[in-house]
Amino acid sequence: MDFEKAHTAISNYREKVIYTLKLELTIQLNQNMSTEFRVTYSDILAAENRISSFIHETPVFTSSTLNRAIGRKVFFKAESFQKTGSFKARGALNAVLKQKAKNPNLHGVITHSSGNHGQALAWASTLTDLDCTVVVTKNTPKSKCQAITSYGANIVYCEPTYADRIKTCDRISREKNIPYISSSDDYDIMAGQGTIATEFLNQVPQLDAIFVPVSGGGMAAGIAVAAKAIKPDIKVFIVEPEGKMCENCLRTGKRLWPETPQFLDTIADGLIIQQLGKRTWPIILELVEKDVFTVTGSCAYGLLLMAIFWITEALPLAVTALLPIFLFPLLGVSKVNTLASTYTNNIIFVLIGGLSVAIAIEKWNVHKRIALRLLLLMGSQPKWLMLGFMLITCFLSMWVSNTATTAMMIPIAQAVIVQLMETKHKHLKEDKDVEEAVTETLLTKDKLKNGGSVENDDVTQLNGSNKDKVEVFEQPEKTETEYSFDFESLDPASKRFCKAFCLCICYASNCGGIGTLTGTGPNLVIKGQADLMSDGQSVITFTSWFIFGFPIAVVTCLITWVVLQIYFFGVKQLFSCNKEDTTRVQDVIRMEYNKLGDITFAEKAVFFHFVILVLLWFSREPEFFPGWGSFFEHGYLGDSVPAVMIMISLFIFPSRRREKGNSIDDVIEIPSLLDWKTVSARMPWGVALLMGGGFALAKACTDSGLSQWLADQMSAIKDINEWSMVFVLSLIASFATEVTSNTAISTLILPILAELAIGIHKNPIYIMLPAAISTSFAFMLPVATPPNTLAFSYGYLKVIDMVKVGFILNIICVVVVTVAVNTWGIPYYKLDEFPDWAEKFLKTSIEINTSLPDNGTTNIYTTM
């Protein structure tokens, strides 16, 4: 007997210890949770048995269109077909039945609700013959109040704050001696709503993930407990409105909400409560996925890797641009077919077609003839020569690559510099000779006056009869083909002139690329991004870009000329050339022009093709009258159509006429204006790959949600003035492009800026346009652009020279773009309006991204 007592005491003690350990573990896991056990799977099964005869088994739907769009099967559990129109009926009925079972004398219940829970509790109270009181805020929709009263409940109105709802419920609960049933933070509510998961998994057993909208967390907690118990490897994700902070709380494992919960400003009034309940929070913290954005993280890794390679050029830029083809599919971010298609879109063929015409222009020296002819009209004063070089370079770089333009113009400028330096050197030498002759004459006169003698050489030299002595002072002139001089031996003023002349060429080529859509890579990048977002309905066309960009190109070019003049020479020109000087410089330019000979048939033909292409681009969709593009349905035409058409014509059109009466000429093949060998050798295929890689990267960032996440991190910028916001973002783009390709940097930042603009409900073009243009303002470093490198290679410049003047120009040009966008840009592009395509993009971009890999199998995603 004593042994049995001892055994019983030990068993009771062991059970008590186990109970205490379980309780302490539960409290530790649930943090601030009460000492009650949390809801269990057995509670959910009991709730299912309790309420099954009163509720509906709601249907499950799927969408073939959505399935094709995201490459996965999505099922929707239609709880809107439940009793009272929402899932709340499950939890409310279970809670009321449990309360009734605990207290048979129960005569009523009370709750506060924004509508759905109140209706559900009123309906459940009617089934169990209980009185129901629902506290609602004064701004609750009348339709929901009417629905609550239709189920026989009493409504009490309170102020629209969470604290007042709780205070009113507590007061009535004490007065009427009835229990308060929370809309979510109640274990019986959680158990009832957990029956959704048991029913769902019975209908679709192969579910991989469940997405649950969260307010107080009752449904999310119940579904998480049931789903994990049935299928431990299933993933449960919660979806929250902006301002709820559940994501940050899950990541840190702490309740970061303020002490007094706030009501969120959202159209989903069922989700207006800012924070989770104290009972639902520990369950969600333990069972719900915390790394909700793992696909976003994978995409961020790929983006960071490409950014490092682009900046450091550890791999060639074009090779780095190919990384998305294998990187993002392996990371489960995007499908390979989707990414590969971005390398062959409309904008890529605009680039190829446009550059083919530029190659033909370079091949037949059309651009050089135009440049030299215009220089002959500009005069030969150094300041006007510099302006002439800049304006011509600016114009040519709108149509020909800025690298080719700079490579052509700098040797011409070098020849002009040599003549100016030689002329100045000749004048200085002549002045020195005159000064020496005058001094010697005075000394001779002084000798004669004092009775001294004069050497024969002296007399002869004074009388000018000894020609051999005079000829000693004459310097042999260099031939006009010897375009070189010793830069280090020049005086400081001449050195500054050489530096200014080199800088003016490369800077003008950078400015000129802004003028046309095909002028530089970033212009086509923003066009491609905008077309992808708007399904080709963006306001950016060749004509609209020219009308906006050409004035900016001219203004920035003129400002650059003024800054270079002031920076290197002061307000006044440091030195000027006389009539003889201007003649010699003009002779050099005329000699270069004469080397080209007469205008050939090929030059005329290439120029004709170029003019036709420009006219086709301008007239396709002009702003002031219907263009020829209006004769075709939407989607059938783009700027690539005329570009490729003219390109093909250049391969067909002969480079010369057949000579009449020449029997041999009648049978031989006349070369075309363009041949594939020339195109394949001169075409910058790397730029095409770079742009394609940029589009692929942008696609991955958008699909994964990384662009949206990055835009959210920049959301603080929305609080500053619009002008300041544009200036800051453009300045960042301008300085960022100093260390990497402007095409690369634009592909990195434009998708992010687009998401930022949509997030703050601004026209995306309003932010993207100035940033894209500002990537052309790379004036500070030799490595920033190929034109800078070419100018630097002549040896006149030091890095500090470019940094000093380039820093000033970067800021001034960004100011110009900021003013342009906020003045004529807003009315012209209607940037003060949020376009329809942006509204559609905002809706379609709200896609749920998970960590489940796209491994070629059918993954089942579910949305509640």
mmCIF file of N, CA, C and O in Angstrom, residues 293 295-301 303 328 333 529 533 694-715 746-760 768 841 845 849:
data_model
loop_
_atom_site.group_PDB
_atom_site.id
_atom_site.type_symbol
_atom_site.label_atom_id
_atom_site.label_comp_id
_atom_site.label_asym_id
_atom_site.label_seq_id
_atom_site.Cartn_x
_atom_site.Cartn_y
_atom_site.Cartn_z
ATOM 1 N N PHE A 293 10.352 36.930 -49.202
ATOM 2 C CA PHE A 293 10.887 37.472 -50.444
ATOM 3 C C PHE A 293 12.203 36.787 -50.821
ATOM 4 O O PHE A 293 13.151 37.429 -51.195
ATOM 5 N N VAL A 295 12.720 34.884 -53.416
ATOM 6 C CA VAL A 295 12.945 35.093 -54.845
ATOM 7 C C VAL A 295 13.489 36.499 -55.076
ATOM 8 O O VAL A 295 14.380 36.718 -55.896
ATOM 9 N N THR A 296 12.968 37.441 -54.326
ATOM 10 C CA THR A 296 13.491 38.800 -54.399
ATOM 11 C C THR A 296 14.957 38.825 -53.986
ATOM 12 O O THR A 296 15.782 39.498 -54.612
ATOM 13 N N GLY A 297 15.290 38.087 -52.937
ATOM 14 C CA GLY A 297 16.674 38.017 -52.497
ATOM 15 C C GLY A 297 17.580 37.377 -53.537
ATOM 16 O O GLY A 297 18.713 37.828 -53.753
ATOM 17 N N SER A 298 17.079 36.339 -54.198
ATOM 18 C CA SER A 298 17.858 35.696 -55.253
ATOM 19 C C SER A 298 18.102 36.653 -56.407
ATOM 20 O O SER A 298 19.208 36.712 -56.963
ATOM 21 N N CYS A 299 17.080 37.400 -56.752
ATOM 22 C CA CYS A 299 17.230 38.381 -57.824
ATOM 23 C C CYS A 299 18.200 39.477 -57.405
ATOM 24 O O CYS A 299 19.003 39.954 -58.223
ATOM 25 N N ALA A 300 18.140 39.872 -56.139
ATOM 26 C CA ALA A 300 19.062 40.896 -55.641
ATOM 27 C C ALA A 300 20.511 40.410 -55.726
ATOM 28 O O ALA A 300 21.418 41.186 -56.053
ATOM 29 N N TYR A 301 20.704 39.131 -55.455
ATOM 30 C CA TYR A 301 22.053 38.562 -55.581
ATOM 31 C C TYR A 301 22.538 38.660 -57.029
ATOM 32 O O TYR A 301 23.676 39.068 -57.294
ATOM 33 N N LEU A 303 21.466 40.733 -59.334
ATOM 34 C CA LEU A 303 21.654 42.152 -59.656
ATOM 35 C C LEU A 303 22.982 42.653 -59.113
ATOM 36 O O LEU A 303 23.730 43.361 -59.811
ATOM 37 N N PHE A 328 19.480 33.740 -63.588
ATOM 38 C CA PHE A 328 18.144 33.866 -63.006
ATOM 39 C C PHE A 328 17.294 32.588 -63.138
ATOM 40 O O PHE A 328 16.535 32.289 -62.222
ATOM 41 N N VAL A 333 14.249 32.606 -60.503
ATOM 42 C CA VAL A 333 13.647 33.930 -60.590
ATOM 43 C C VAL A 333 12.752 34.068 -61.813
ATOM 44 O O VAL A 333 11.624 34.536 -61.729
ATOM 45 N N GLN A 529 12.008 50.176 -71.728
ATOM 46 C CA GLN A 529 11.362 49.973 -70.428
ATOM 47 C C GLN A 529 9.931 50.499 -70.442
ATOM 48 O O GLN A 529 9.010 49.853 -69.943
ATOM 49 N N MET A 533 6.356 48.306 -70.068
ATOM 50 C CA MET A 533 5.366 48.600 -69.031
ATOM 51 C C MET A 533 4.011 48.968 -69.626
ATOM 52 O O MET A 533 2.973 48.663 -69.047
ATOM 53 N N GLY A 694 20.296 44.260 -70.190
ATOM 54 C CA GLY A 694 19.608 45.224 -69.321
ATOM 55 C C GLY A 694 18.116 44.979 -69.274
ATOM 56 O O GLY A 694 17.493 45.034 -68.206
ATOM 57 N N PHE A 695 17.525 44.691 -70.426
ATOM 58 C CA PHE A 695 16.090 44.394 -70.464
ATOM 59 C C PHE A 695 15.778 43.101 -69.707
ATOM 60 O O PHE A 695 14.754 42.996 -69.027
ATOM 61 N N ALA A 696 16.663 42.110 -69.841
ATOM 62 C CA ALA A 696 16.467 40.853 -69.113
ATOM 63 C C ALA A 696 16.560 41.074 -67.609
ATOM 64 O O ALA A 696 15.765 40.535 -66.828
ATOM 65 N N LEU A 697 17.529 41.872 -67.200
ATOM 66 C CA LEU A 697 17.679 42.187 -65.779
ATOM 67 C C LEU A 697 16.460 42.932 -65.264
ATOM 68 O O LEU A 697 15.961 42.655 -64.166
ATOM 69 N N ALA A 698 15.965 43.884 -66.051
ATOM 70 C CA ALA A 698 14.780 44.634 -65.645
ATOM 71 C C ALA A 698 13.569 43.718 -65.522
ATOM 72 O O ALA A 698 12.763 43.859 -64.594
ATOM 73 N N LYS A 699 13.444 42.782 -66.445
ATOM 74 C CA LYS A 699 12.326 41.831 -66.399
ATOM 75 C C LYS A 699 12.389 40.984 -65.137
ATOM 76 O O LYS A 699 11.384 40.783 -64.448
ATOM 77 N N ALA A 700 13.583 40.498 -64.819
ATOM 78 C CA ALA A 700 13.738 39.679 -63.615
ATOM 79 C C ALA A 700 13.449 40.483 -62.355
ATOM 80 O O ALA A 700 12.796 39.997 -61.424
ATOM 81 N N CYS A 701 13.924 41.726 -62.318
ATOM 82 C CA CYS A 701 13.694 42.571 -61.139
ATOM 83 C C CYS A 701 12.213 42.867 -60.951
ATOM 84 O O CYS A 701 11.707 42.893 -59.826
ATOM 85 N N THR A 702 11.506 43.064 -62.048
ATOM 86 C CA THR A 702 10.066 43.345 -61.958
ATOM 87 C C THR A 702 9.294 42.105 -61.540
ATOM 88 O O THR A 702 8.437 42.153 -60.660
ATOM 89 N N ASP A 703 9.599 40.973 -62.177
ATOM 90 C CA ASP A 703 8.866 39.740 -61.876
ATOM 91 C C ASP A 703 9.100 39.261 -60.449
ATOM 92 O O ASP A 703 8.209 38.701 -59.818
ATOM 93 N N SER A 704 10.314 39.446 -59.951
ATOM 94 C CA SER A 704 10.636 38.965 -58.612
ATOM 95 C C SER A 704 10.175 39.907 -57.507
ATOM 96 O O SER A 704 10.183 39.540 -56.340
ATOM 97 N N GLY A 705 9.804 41.127 -57.884
ATOM 98 C CA GLY A 705 9.415 42.108 -56.881
ATOM 99 C C GLY A 705 10.579 42.906 -56.327
ATOM 100 O O GLY A 705 10.397 43.739 -55.443
ATOM 101 N N LEU A 706 11.802 42.663 -56.854
ATOM 102 C CA LEU A 706 12.965 43.382 -56.339
ATOM 103 C C LEU A 706 12.856 44.877 -56.634
ATOM 104 O O LEU A 706 13.216 45.700 -55.784
ATOM 105 N N SER A 707 12.376 45.217 -57.823
ATOM 106 C CA SER A 707 12.234 46.637 -58.154
ATOM 107 C C SER A 707 11.300 47.323 -57.174
ATOM 108 O O SER A 707 11.560 48.441 -56.720
ATOM 109 N N GLN A 708 10.210 46.642 -56.845
ATOM 110 C CA GLN A 708 9.257 47.207 -55.897
ATOM 111 C C GLN A 708 9.884 47.346 -54.516
ATOM 112 O O GLN A 708 9.705 48.361 -53.834
ATOM 113 N N TRP A 709 10.645 46.325 -54.114
ATOM 114 C CA TRP A 709 11.287 46.384 -52.787
ATOM 115 C C TRP A 709 12.292 47.523 -52.726
ATOM 116 O O TRP A 709 12.340 48.272 -51.742
ATOM 117 N N LEU A 710 13.122 47.653 -53.752
ATOM 118 C CA LEU A 710 14.093 48.735 -53.780
ATOM 119 C C LEU A 710 13.403 50.098 -53.815
ATOM 120 O O LEU A 710 13.856 51.051 -53.184
ATOM 121 N N ALA A 711 12.306 50.161 -54.565
ATOM 122 C CA ALA A 711 11.551 51.415 -54.607
ATOM 123 C C ALA A 711 10.988 51.754 -53.233
ATOM 124 O O ALA A 711 10.956 52.924 -52.827
ATOM 125 N N ASP A 712 10.552 50.724 -52.503
ATOM 126 C CA ASP A 712 10.036 50.961 -51.150
ATOM 127 C C ASP A 712 11.119 51.510 -50.236
ATOM 128 O O ASP A 712 10.850 52.340 -49.364
ATOM 129 N N GLN A 713 12.355 51.035 -50.423
ATOM 130 C CA GLN A 713 13.451 51.537 -49.595
ATOM 131 C C GLN A 713 13.748 53.010 -49.889
ATOM 132 O O GLN A 713 14.294 53.719 -49.058
ATOM 133 N N MET A 714 13.387 53.450 -51.098
ATOM 134 C CA MET A 714 13.606 54.849 -51.484
ATOM 135 C C MET A 714 12.364 55.696 -51.256
ATOM 136 O O MET A 714 12.313 56.846 -51.694
ATOM 137 N N SER A 715 11.373 55.119 -50.594
ATOM 138 C CA SER A 715 10.096 55.818 -50.451
ATOM 139 C C SER A 715 10.221 57.124 -49.675
ATOM 140 O O SER A 715 9.378 58.004 -49.804
ATOM 141 N N SER A 746 21.847 52.735 -66.632
ATOM 142 C CA SER A 746 20.434 53.040 -66.889
ATOM 143 C C SER A 746 19.583 51.785 -66.790
ATOM 144 O O SER A 746 18.452 51.835 -66.294
ATOM 145 N N THR A 747 20.114 50.647 -67.236
ATOM 146 C CA THR A 747 19.345 49.411 -67.114
ATOM 147 C C THR A 747 19.187 48.985 -65.656
ATOM 148 O O THR A 747 18.215 48.314 -65.304
ATOM 149 N N LEU A 748 20.125 49.380 -64.816
ATOM 150 C CA LEU A 748 20.040 49.035 -63.400
ATOM 151 C C LEU A 748 19.013 49.879 -62.664
ATOM 152 O O LEU A 748 18.248 49.369 -61.838
ATOM 153 N N ILE A 749 18.984 51.179 -62.948
ATOM 154 C CA ILE A 749 18.196 52.073 -62.105
ATOM 155 C C ILE A 749 16.802 52.366 -62.650
ATOM 156 O O ILE A 749 15.897 52.668 -61.875
ATOM 157 N N LEU A 750 16.592 52.274 -63.959
ATOM 158 C CA LEU A 750 15.295 52.684 -64.510
ATOM 159 C C LEU A 750 14.131 51.817 -64.020
ATOM 160 O O LEU A 750 13.071 52.355 -63.703
ATOM 161 N N PRO A 751 14.261 50.478 -63.951
ATOM 162 C CA PRO A 751 13.143 49.695 -63.395
ATOM 163 C C PRO A 751 12.826 50.069 -61.950
ATOM 164 O O PRO A 751 11.661 50.096 -61.549
ATOM 165 N N ILE A 752 13.863 50.379 -61.188
ATOM 166 C CA ILE A 752 13.646 50.765 -59.789
ATOM 167 C C ILE A 752 12.919 52.095 -59.714
ATOM 168 O O ILE A 752 11.972 52.271 -58.926
ATOM 169 N N LEU A 753 13.339 53.046 -60.537
ATOM 170 C CA LEU A 753 12.700 54.363 -60.538
ATOM 171 C C LEU A 753 11.266 54.270 -61.035
ATOM 172 O O LEU A 753 10.394 55.017 -60.572
ATOM 173 N N ALA A 754 10.998 53.360 -61.960
ATOM 174 C CA ALA A 754 9.625 53.175 -62.438
ATOM 175 C C ALA A 754 8.723 52.693 -61.308
ATOM 176 O O ALA A 754 7.607 53.193 -61.122
ATOM 177 N N GLU A 755 9.214 51.718 -60.544
ATOM 178 C CA GLU A 755 8.435 51.221 -59.401
ATOM 179 C C GLU A 755 8.266 52.308 -58.342
ATOM 180 O O GLU A 755 7.205 52.420 -57.720
ATOM 181 N N LEU A 756 9.320 53.090 -58.134
ATOM 182 C CA LEU A 756 9.232 54.185 -57.172
ATOM 183 C C LEU A 756 8.159 55.171 -57.589
ATOM 184 O O LEU A 756 7.339 55.602 -56.760
ATOM 185 N N ALA A 757 8.140 55.528 -58.856
ATOM 186 C CA ALA A 757 7.156 56.492 -59.347
ATOM 187 C C ALA A 757 5.744 55.955 -59.202
ATOM 188 O O ALA A 757 4.839 56.667 -58.747
ATOM 189 N N ILE A 758 5.539 54.704 -59.567
ATOM 190 C CA ILE A 758 4.201 54.115 -59.458
ATOM 191 C C ILE A 758 3.790 54.018 -57.991
ATOM 192 O O ILE A 758 2.630 54.240 -57.648
ATOM 193 N N GLY A 759 4.779 53.696 -57.132
ATOM 194 C CA GLY A 759 4.469 53.597 -55.706
ATOM 195 C C GLY A 759 4.005 54.905 -55.094
ATOM 196 O O GLY A 759 3.183 54.904 -54.170
ATOM 197 N N ILE A 760 4.510 56.030 -55.587
ATOM 198 C CA ILE A 760 4.085 57.338 -55.068
ATOM 199 C C ILE A 760 3.067 57.991 -56.001
ATOM 200 O O ILE A 760 2.794 59.177 -55.898
ATOM 201 N N MET A 768 11.848 58.658 -64.738
ATOM 202 C CA MET A 768 12.771 57.886 -65.567
ATOM 203 C C MET A 768 13.484 58.754 -66.606
ATOM 204 O O MET A 768 14.672 58.561 -66.871
ATOM 205 N N PHE A 841 -0.362 48.665 -65.032
ATOM 206 C CA PHE A 841 0.874 48.035 -64.573
ATOM 207 C C PHE A 841 0.872 47.891 -63.060
ATOM 208 O O PHE A 841 1.353 46.892 -62.524
ATOM 209 N N SER A 845 1.142 44.229 -61.551
ATOM 210 C CA SER A 845 2.429 43.965 -60.897
ATOM 211 C C SER A 845 2.267 43.496 -59.458
ATOM 212 O O SER A 845 3.240 43.116 -58.828
ATOM 213 N N ASN A 849 5.028 36.526 -54.981
ATOM 214 C CA ASN A 849 6.268 35.842 -55.299
ATOM 215 C C ASN A 849 6.707 35.049 -54.075
ATOM 216 O O ASN A 849 6.736 35.566 -52.974
#
